[in-house]
Amino acid sequence: MGVIEDMMKIGMKSAKAGLEVTEELIKLFREDGRLVGSILKEMEPEEITEILEGTSSQLIRMVRSLHTPAVDVFERSEEFVIIAEVPGARPEDVQVRAGERFVEITANVPKMREGEAKTRERVTGEVRRRIDLPGKINPNAVSAKCGRGLLVVKAPKAEASEIEVKPMEEG
């Protein structure tokens, strides 16, 4: 736990001085990211945010990034397909929102209790991911299915509409 304590001390010094996250803190996170990540993944996002309250928003964004599901995004001729890992989540545990150029996924991924964890890499608890798409979609036609640990979202591309060009009136 020494890494976490060091990280918090540096973060608190930055926050008290009203500074952005220091290079020293970023270096520490990069060097020990795996260890820090594995420790932080054991905690709920609210617990982490509470501990780090008052530190730079950049650090909080780094920590929250540990609570995002892995996704693959594919582009087909008529649609974008997003596949997100949500192991153990039921359809009622998942929400999908869509805008003109994005899809946002929120899910509650349960922690599996199969005995004493020796390695824990899966993201659990509330996870959230916003996927910005390279083209416009029709948000009202987006569909989603959840099962076997995956969420599959199909987002049809917005159709270009033909516009009639009329002659200008002279005068």
mmCIF file of C-alpha atoms in Angstrom:
data_model
loop_
_atom_site.group_PDB
_atom_site.id
_atom_site.type_symbol
_atom_site.label_atom_id
_atom_site.label_comp_id
_atom_site.label_asym_id
_atom_site.label_seq_id
_atom_site.Cartn_x
_atom_site.Cartn_y
_atom_site.Cartn_z
ATOM 1 C CA MET A 1 0.000 0.000 0.000
ATOM 2 C CA GLY A 2 3.040 2.302 0.012
ATOM 3 C CA VAL A 3 2.409 3.370 -3.576
ATOM 4 C CA ILE A 4 -1.120 4.530 -2.745
ATOM 5 C CA GLU A 5 0.075 6.411 0.321
ATOM 6 C CA ASP A 6 2.829 8.111 -1.709
ATOM 7 C CA MET A 7 0.354 8.936 -4.458
ATOM 8 C CA MET A 8 -2.104 10.467 -1.988
ATOM 9 C CA LYS A 9 0.611 12.519 -0.218
ATOM 10 C CA ILE A 10 1.800 13.975 -3.518
ATOM 11 C CA GLY A 11 -1.785 14.567 -4.651
ATOM 12 C CA MET A 12 -2.720 16.314 -1.421
ATOM 13 C CA LYS A 13 0.370 18.570 -1.647
ATOM 14 C CA SER A 14 -0.681 19.556 -5.187
ATOM 15 C CA ALA A 15 -4.260 20.185 -4.151
ATOM 16 C CA LYS A 16 -3.273 22.298 -1.152
ATOM 17 C CA ALA A 17 -0.966 24.373 -3.293
ATOM 18 C CA GLY A 18 -3.765 24.794 -5.837
ATOM 19 C CA LEU A 19 -1.624 23.205 -8.560
ATOM 20 C CA GLU A 20 -2.467 20.777 -11.330
ATOM 21 C CA VAL A 21 -1.241 17.205 -10.857
ATOM 22 C CA THR A 22 2.528 17.388 -10.613
ATOM 23 C CA GLU A 23 4.909 15.633 -12.993
ATOM 24 C CA GLU A 24 6.035 13.583 -9.996
ATOM 25 C CA LEU A 25 2.507 12.212 -9.472
ATOM 26 C CA ILE A 26 2.055 11.397 -13.157
ATOM 27 C CA LYS A 27 5.466 9.661 -13.169
ATOM 28 C CA LEU A 28 4.486 7.610 -10.112
ATOM 29 C CA PHE A 29 1.193 6.591 -11.727
ATOM 30 C CA ARG A 30 2.952 5.575 -14.957
ATOM 31 C CA GLU A 31 5.721 3.614 -13.224
ATOM 32 C CA ASP A 32 3.463 1.750 -10.824
ATOM 33 C CA GLY A 33 0.283 1.881 -12.902
ATOM 34 C CA ARG A 34 -0.286 -1.867 -12.847
ATOM 35 C CA LEU A 35 0.036 -2.080 -9.074
ATOM 36 C CA VAL A 36 -1.988 1.071 -8.499
ATOM 37 C CA GLY A 37 -4.583 -0.096 -11.016
ATOM 38 C CA SER A 38 -4.987 -3.495 -9.382
ATOM 39 C CA ILE A 39 -5.428 -1.896 -5.951
ATOM 40 C CA LEU A 40 -7.887 0.712 -7.211
ATOM 41 C CA LYS A 41 -9.941 -1.874 -9.118
ATOM 42 C CA GLU A 42 -10.725 -3.485 -5.751
ATOM 43 C CA MET A 43 -12.411 -0.237 -4.665
ATOM 44 C CA GLU A 44 -15.724 1.238 -5.761
ATOM 45 C CA PRO A 45 -15.518 4.488 -7.812
ATOM 46 C CA GLU A 46 -17.229 6.453 -5.025
ATOM 47 C CA GLU A 47 -14.633 5.281 -2.475
ATOM 48 C CA ILE A 48 -11.777 6.334 -4.740
ATOM 49 C CA THR A 49 -13.324 9.722 -5.453
ATOM 50 C CA GLU A 50 -13.880 10.296 -1.719
ATOM 51 C CA ILE A 51 -10.248 9.442 -0.914
ATOM 52 C CA LEU A 52 -8.934 11.699 -3.663
ATOM 53 C CA GLU A 53 -11.368 14.560 -3.067
ATOM 54 C CA GLY A 54 -9.551 17.832 -3.450
ATOM 55 C CA THR A 55 -6.912 16.502 -5.838
ATOM 56 C CA SER A 56 -6.674 17.499 -9.440
ATOM 57 C CA SER A 57 -9.459 16.554 -11.830
ATOM 58 C CA GLN A 58 -6.795 15.050 -14.097
ATOM 59 C CA LEU A 59 -5.974 12.419 -11.454
ATOM 60 C CA ILE A 60 -9.661 11.673 -10.882
ATOM 61 C CA ARG A 61 -10.120 11.150 -14.650
ATOM 62 C CA MET A 62 -7.189 8.681 -14.617
ATOM 63 C CA VAL A 63 -8.763 6.748 -11.736
ATOM 64 C CA ARG A 64 -12.230 6.711 -13.306
ATOM 65 C CA SER A 65 -10.751 5.352 -16.531
ATOM 66 C CA LEU A 66 -10.128 2.151 -14.568
ATOM 67 C CA HIS A 67 -13.922 1.724 -14.388
ATOM 68 C CA THR A 68 -14.719 1.627 -18.109
ATOM 69 C CA PRO A 69 -15.689 -1.485 -20.023
ATOM 70 C CA ALA A 70 -13.526 -2.666 -22.904
ATOM 71 C CA VAL A 71 -15.197 -2.037 -26.268
ATOM 72 C CA ASP A 72 -14.690 -2.834 -29.930
ATOM 73 C CA VAL A 73 -16.260 -0.541 -32.538
ATOM 74 C CA PHE A 74 -16.847 -1.725 -36.088
ATOM 75 C CA GLU A 75 -18.065 0.257 -39.073
ATOM 76 C CA ARG A 76 -20.274 -1.409 -41.637
ATOM 77 C CA SER A 77 -21.756 0.207 -44.732
ATOM 78 C CA GLU A 78 -25.106 0.948 -43.024
ATOM 79 C CA GLU A 79 -24.255 1.010 -39.311
ATOM 80 C CA PHE A 80 -21.721 1.099 -36.488
ATOM 81 C CA VAL A 81 -21.550 -1.950 -34.225
ATOM 82 C CA ILE A 82 -20.246 -1.581 -30.673
ATOM 83 C CA ILE A 83 -19.408 -4.629 -28.580
ATOM 84 C CA ALA A 84 -18.760 -3.950 -24.879
ATOM 85 C CA GLU A 85 -17.662 -6.338 -22.134
ATOM 86 C CA VAL A 86 -20.209 -6.356 -19.295
ATOM 87 C CA PRO A 87 -19.617 -9.727 -17.577
ATOM 88 C CA GLY A 88 -22.477 -10.810 -15.337
ATOM 89 C CA ALA A 89 -24.652 -7.793 -16.192
ATOM 90 C CA ARG A 90 -28.295 -8.498 -16.978
ATOM 91 C CA PRO A 91 -30.213 -6.444 -19.577
ATOM 92 C CA GLU A 92 -31.965 -4.545 -16.763
ATOM 93 C CA ASP A 93 -28.516 -3.553 -15.375
ATOM 94 C CA VAL A 94 -27.547 -1.804 -18.620
ATOM 95 C CA GLN A 95 -28.532 1.597 -20.031
ATOM 96 C CA VAL A 96 -27.663 2.876 -23.502
ATOM 97 C CA ARG A 97 -28.026 6.502 -24.621
ATOM 98 C CA ALA A 98 -27.365 7.773 -28.110
ATOM 99 C CA GLY A 99 -26.866 11.177 -29.679
ATOM 100 C CA GLU A 100 -26.124 12.281 -33.206
ATOM 101 C CA ARG A 101 -22.443 11.217 -33.016
ATOM 102 C CA PHE A 102 -22.081 9.163 -29.826
ATOM 103 C CA VAL A 103 -23.291 6.157 -27.867
ATOM 104 C CA GLU A 104 -22.985 6.055 -24.070
ATOM 105 C CA ILE A 105 -23.113 2.817 -22.113
ATOM 106 C CA THR A 106 -23.709 2.538 -18.366
ATOM 107 C CA ALA A 107 -23.862 -0.853 -16.652
ATOM 108 C CA ASN A 108 -23.713 -2.402 -13.219
ATOM 109 C CA VAL A 109 -21.212 -5.274 -13.437
ATOM 110 C CA PRO A 110 -21.409 -7.553 -10.384
ATOM 111 C CA LYS A 111 -18.320 -8.686 -8.506
ATOM 112 C CA MET A 112 -17.984 -12.445 -8.709
ATOM 113 C CA ARG A 113 -17.414 -14.176 -5.389
ATOM 114 C CA GLU A 114 -15.932 -17.557 -6.248
ATOM 115 C CA GLY A 115 -13.526 -17.727 -3.330
ATOM 116 C CA GLU A 116 -10.453 -15.685 -2.467
ATOM 117 C CA ALA A 117 -9.331 -13.604 -5.455
ATOM 118 C CA LYS A 118 -5.706 -14.169 -6.437
ATOM 119 C CA THR A 119 -5.879 -11.911 -9.485
ATOM 120 C CA ARG A 120 -8.583 -9.400 -10.254
ATOM 121 C CA GLU A 121 -8.444 -7.660 -13.634
ATOM 122 C CA ARG A 122 -12.111 -7.395 -14.619
ATOM 123 C CA VAL A 123 -13.883 -4.102 -14.115
ATOM 124 C CA THR A 124 -16.808 -4.343 -11.653
ATOM 125 C CA GLY A 125 -19.368 -2.007 -10.107
ATOM 126 C CA GLU A 126 -20.851 0.826 -12.130
ATOM 127 C CA VAL A 127 -19.040 1.178 -15.416
ATOM 128 C CA ARG A 128 -19.557 3.906 -17.981
ATOM 129 C CA ARG A 129 -18.216 4.484 -21.457
ATOM 130 C CA ARG A 130 -18.941 7.126 -24.066
ATOM 131 C CA ILE A 131 -18.021 6.160 -27.605
ATOM 132 C CA ASP A 132 -17.656 9.051 -30.042
ATOM 133 C CA LEU A 133 -18.405 7.862 -33.557
ATOM 134 C CA PRO A 134 -16.741 9.048 -36.773
ATOM 135 C CA GLY A 135 -20.093 9.714 -38.464
ATOM 136 C CA LYS A 136 -23.678 10.696 -37.704
ATOM 137 C CA ILE A 137 -26.170 8.063 -36.570
ATOM 138 C CA ASN A 138 -29.922 7.910 -36.193
ATOM 139 C CA PRO A 139 -30.252 7.907 -32.362
ATOM 140 C CA ASN A 140 -33.896 6.795 -32.477
ATOM 141 C CA ALA A 141 -33.013 3.629 -34.400
ATOM 142 C CA VAL A 142 -30.192 2.389 -32.111
ATOM 143 C CA SER A 143 -30.748 -1.136 -30.741
ATOM 144 C CA ALA A 144 -28.948 -3.109 -28.029
ATOM 145 C CA LYS A 145 -28.804 -6.727 -26.854
ATOM 146 C CA CYS A 146 -27.119 -8.050 -23.735
ATOM 147 C CA GLY A 147 -26.058 -11.628 -22.994
ATOM 148 C CA ARG A 148 -23.094 -13.950 -22.398
ATOM 149 C CA GLY A 149 -21.125 -11.093 -20.848
ATOM 150 C CA LEU A 150 -21.412 -8.841 -23.889
ATOM 151 C CA LEU A 151 -23.482 -5.845 -24.904
ATOM 152 C CA VAL A 152 -23.964 -5.467 -28.659
ATOM 153 C CA VAL A 153 -25.168 -2.059 -29.816
ATOM 154 C CA LYS A 154 -26.153 -1.423 -33.431
ATOM 155 C CA ALA A 155 -26.284 2.226 -34.442
ATOM 156 C CA PRO A 156 -27.632 2.815 -37.973
ATOM 157 C CA LYS A 157 -25.889 5.597 -39.861
ATOM 158 C CA ALA A 158 -27.937 8.713 -40.563
ATOM 159 C CA GLU A 159 -29.099 8.837 -44.144
ATOM 160 C CA ALA A 160 -28.195 11.812 -46.252
ATOM 161 C CA SER A 161 -31.312 13.418 -47.613
ATOM 162 C CA GLU A 162 -31.645 14.672 -51.151
ATOM 163 C CA ILE A 163 -32.398 18.407 -51.293
ATOM 164 C CA GLU A 164 -34.150 19.913 -54.247
ATOM 165 C CA VAL A 165 -32.264 22.873 -55.673
ATOM 166 C CA LYS A 166 -34.584 25.604 -56.980
ATOM 167 C CA PRO A 167 -33.659 28.562 -59.159
ATOM 168 C CA MET A 168 -33.371 31.935 -57.423
ATOM 169 C CA GLU A 169 -35.954 34.519 -58.228
ATOM 170 C CA GLU A 170 -34.579 37.563 -59.924
ATOM 171 C CA GLY A 171 -35.637 40.918 -58.815
#
